[in-house]
mmCIF file of C-alpha atoms in Angstrom:
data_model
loop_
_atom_site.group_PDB
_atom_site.id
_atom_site.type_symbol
_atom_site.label_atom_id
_atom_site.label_comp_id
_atom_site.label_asym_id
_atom_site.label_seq_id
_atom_site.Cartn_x
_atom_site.Cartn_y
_atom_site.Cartn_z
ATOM 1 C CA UNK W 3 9.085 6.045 -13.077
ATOM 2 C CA UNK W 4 6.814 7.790 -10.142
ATOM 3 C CA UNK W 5 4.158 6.624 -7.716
ATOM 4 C CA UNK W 6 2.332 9.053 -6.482
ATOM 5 C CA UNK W 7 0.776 8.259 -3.072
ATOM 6 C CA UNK W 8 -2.373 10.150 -2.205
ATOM 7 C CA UNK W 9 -5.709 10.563 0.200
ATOM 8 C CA UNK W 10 -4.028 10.426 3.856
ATOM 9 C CA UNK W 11 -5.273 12.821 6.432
ATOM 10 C CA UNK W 12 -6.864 13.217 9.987
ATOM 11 C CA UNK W 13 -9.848 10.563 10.676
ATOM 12 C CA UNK W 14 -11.388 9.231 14.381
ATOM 13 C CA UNK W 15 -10.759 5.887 15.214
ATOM 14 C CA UNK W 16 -13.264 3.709 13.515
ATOM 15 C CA UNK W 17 -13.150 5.910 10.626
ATOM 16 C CA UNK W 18 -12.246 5.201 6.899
ATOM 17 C CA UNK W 19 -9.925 6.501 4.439
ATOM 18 C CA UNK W 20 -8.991 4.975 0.673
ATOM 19 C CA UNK W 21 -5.312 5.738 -0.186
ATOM 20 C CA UNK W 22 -4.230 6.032 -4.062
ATOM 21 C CA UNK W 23 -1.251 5.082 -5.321
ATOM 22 C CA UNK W 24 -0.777 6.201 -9.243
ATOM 23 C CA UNK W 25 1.966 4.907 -11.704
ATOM 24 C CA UNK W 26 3.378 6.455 -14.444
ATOM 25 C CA UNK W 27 6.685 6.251 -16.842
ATOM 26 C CA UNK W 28 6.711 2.416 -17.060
ATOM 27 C CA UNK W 29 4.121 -0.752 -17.429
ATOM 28 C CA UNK W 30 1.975 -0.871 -14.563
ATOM 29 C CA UNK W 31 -0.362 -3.797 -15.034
ATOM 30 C CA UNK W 32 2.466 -6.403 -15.110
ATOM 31 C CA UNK W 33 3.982 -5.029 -11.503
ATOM 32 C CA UNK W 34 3.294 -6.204 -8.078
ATOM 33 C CA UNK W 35 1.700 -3.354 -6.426
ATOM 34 C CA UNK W 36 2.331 -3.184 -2.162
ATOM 35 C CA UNK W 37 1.860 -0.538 0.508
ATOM 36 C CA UNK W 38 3.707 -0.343 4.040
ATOM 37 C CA UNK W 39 4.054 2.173 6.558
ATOM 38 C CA UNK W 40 6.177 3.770 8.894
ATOM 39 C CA UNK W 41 5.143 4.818 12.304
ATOM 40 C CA UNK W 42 7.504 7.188 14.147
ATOM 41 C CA UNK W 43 10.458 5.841 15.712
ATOM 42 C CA UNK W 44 9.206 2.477 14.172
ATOM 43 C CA UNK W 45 10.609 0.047 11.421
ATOM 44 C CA UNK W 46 8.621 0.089 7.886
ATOM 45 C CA UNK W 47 5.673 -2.393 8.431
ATOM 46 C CA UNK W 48 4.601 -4.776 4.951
ATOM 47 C CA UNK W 49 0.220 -4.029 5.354
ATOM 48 C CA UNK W 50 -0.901 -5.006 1.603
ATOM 49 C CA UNK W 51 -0.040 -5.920 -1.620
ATOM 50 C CA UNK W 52 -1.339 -7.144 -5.021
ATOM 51 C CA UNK W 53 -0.240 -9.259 -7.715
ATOM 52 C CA UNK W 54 -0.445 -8.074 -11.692
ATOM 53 C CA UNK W 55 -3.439 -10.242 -11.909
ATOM 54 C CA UNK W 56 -5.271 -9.406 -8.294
ATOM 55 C CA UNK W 57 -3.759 -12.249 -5.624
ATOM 56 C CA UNK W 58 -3.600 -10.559 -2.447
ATOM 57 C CA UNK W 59 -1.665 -10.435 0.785
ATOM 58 C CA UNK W 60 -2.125 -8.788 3.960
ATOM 59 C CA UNK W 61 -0.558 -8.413 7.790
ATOM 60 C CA UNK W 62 -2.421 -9.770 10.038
ATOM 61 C CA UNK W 63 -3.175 -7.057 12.240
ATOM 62 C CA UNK W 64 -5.002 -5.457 8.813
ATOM 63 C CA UNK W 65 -7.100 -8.312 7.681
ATOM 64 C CA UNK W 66 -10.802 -8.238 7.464
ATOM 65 C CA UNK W 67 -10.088 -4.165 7.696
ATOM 66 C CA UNK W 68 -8.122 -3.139 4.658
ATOM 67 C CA UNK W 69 -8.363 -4.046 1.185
ATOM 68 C CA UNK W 70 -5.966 -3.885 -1.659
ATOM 69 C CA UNK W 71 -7.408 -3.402 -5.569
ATOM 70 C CA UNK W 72 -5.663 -2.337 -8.495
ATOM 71 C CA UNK W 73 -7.313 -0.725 -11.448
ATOM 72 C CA UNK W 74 -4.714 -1.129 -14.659
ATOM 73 C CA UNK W 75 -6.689 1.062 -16.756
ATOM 74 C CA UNK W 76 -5.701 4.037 -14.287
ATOM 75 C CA UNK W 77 -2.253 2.744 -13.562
ATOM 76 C CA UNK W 78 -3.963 3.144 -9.850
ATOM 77 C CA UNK W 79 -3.639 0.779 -6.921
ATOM 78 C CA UNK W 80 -5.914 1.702 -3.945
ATOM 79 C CA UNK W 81 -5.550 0.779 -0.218
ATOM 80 C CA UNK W 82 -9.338 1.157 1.439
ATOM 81 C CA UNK W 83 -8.612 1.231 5.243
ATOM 82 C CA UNK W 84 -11.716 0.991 7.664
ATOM 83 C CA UNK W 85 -12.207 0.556 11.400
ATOM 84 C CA UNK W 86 -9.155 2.289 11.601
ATOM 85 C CA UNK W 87 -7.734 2.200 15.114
ATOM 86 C CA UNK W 88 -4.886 4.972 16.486
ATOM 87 C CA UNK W 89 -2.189 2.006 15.820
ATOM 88 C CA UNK W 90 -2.752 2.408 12.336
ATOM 89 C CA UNK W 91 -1.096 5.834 12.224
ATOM 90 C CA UNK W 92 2.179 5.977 10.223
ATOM 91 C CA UNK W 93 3.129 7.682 6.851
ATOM 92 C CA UNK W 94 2.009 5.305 4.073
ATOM 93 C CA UNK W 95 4.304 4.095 1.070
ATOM 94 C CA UNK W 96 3.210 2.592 -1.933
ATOM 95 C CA UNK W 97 5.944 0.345 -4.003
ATOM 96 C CA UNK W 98 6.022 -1.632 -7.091
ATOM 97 C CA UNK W 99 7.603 -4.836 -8.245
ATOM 98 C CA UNK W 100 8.471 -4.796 -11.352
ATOM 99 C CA UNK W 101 8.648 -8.533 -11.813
ATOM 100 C CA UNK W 102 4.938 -8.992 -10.709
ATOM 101 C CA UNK W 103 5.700 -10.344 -7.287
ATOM 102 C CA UNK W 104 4.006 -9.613 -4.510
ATOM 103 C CA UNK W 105 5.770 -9.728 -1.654
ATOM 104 C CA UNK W 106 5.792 -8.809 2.361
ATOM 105 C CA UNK W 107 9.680 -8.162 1.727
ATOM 106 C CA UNK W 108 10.621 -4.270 0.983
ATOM 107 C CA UNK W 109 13.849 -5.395 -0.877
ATOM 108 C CA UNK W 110 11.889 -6.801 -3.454
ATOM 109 C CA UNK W 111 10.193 -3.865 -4.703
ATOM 110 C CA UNK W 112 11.776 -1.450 -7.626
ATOM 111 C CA UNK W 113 9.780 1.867 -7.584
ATOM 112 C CA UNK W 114 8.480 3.491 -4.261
ATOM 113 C CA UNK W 115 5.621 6.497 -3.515
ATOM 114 C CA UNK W 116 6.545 9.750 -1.768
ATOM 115 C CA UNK W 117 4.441 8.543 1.146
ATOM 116 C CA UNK W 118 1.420 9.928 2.559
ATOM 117 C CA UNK W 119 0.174 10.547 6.405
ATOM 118 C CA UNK W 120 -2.559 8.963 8.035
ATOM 119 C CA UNK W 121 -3.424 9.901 11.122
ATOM 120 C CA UNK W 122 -5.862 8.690 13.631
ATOM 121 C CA UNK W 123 -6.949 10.177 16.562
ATOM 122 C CA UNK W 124 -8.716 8.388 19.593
#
């Protein structure tokens, strides 16, 4: 099984970025499908995740500014972050579930992404 987490890089504040997460080696469209992040010298932060059949989640501090899709066809789930602010800078994990739940808890999920840096500047 690998996610492979994609599309992080170097954006102003108030900028956008869409992260992709891709699955392969196992089912995808039945998993629960989340994404944290780590800032430095911080704890891993929940931010999003998705259900097998679209149900969403979110932190708070992310609502109305990210958004969490999946497409099953392309074993892809997608993270679109905008009016991204310098606190949003961390490296960025995707993780599945394999029992479809989707969860704020990181214990939950199976599979996790290699992680990919976002950084925003001020």
């Amino acid at each position: 099984v690998q996610l492979q987490a994609s599309g992080g890089g170097l954006v102003q504040a108030g900028g956008s970025l869409r992260l992709s997460c891709a699955a392969s080696g196992r089912i995808f469209s039945l998993d629960g499908m989340a994404w944290f992040r780590q800032a430095p010298g911080k704890e891993r932060e929940f931010v999003a995740a998705i259900s097998w059949n679209g149900r969403t989640l979110y932190v708070d501090s992310v609502k109305g500014r990210f958004t969490i899709s999946r497409d099953n066809a392309k074993n892809t789930v997608y993270l679109q972050m905008n009016s991204l602010k310098p606190e949003d800078t961390a490296v960025y994990y995707c993780a599945a579930d394999q029992d479809g739940k989707y969860t704020s808890d990181y214990v939950e999920y199976d599979y996790w992404g290699q992680g990919t840096l976002v950084t925003v500047s001020s």
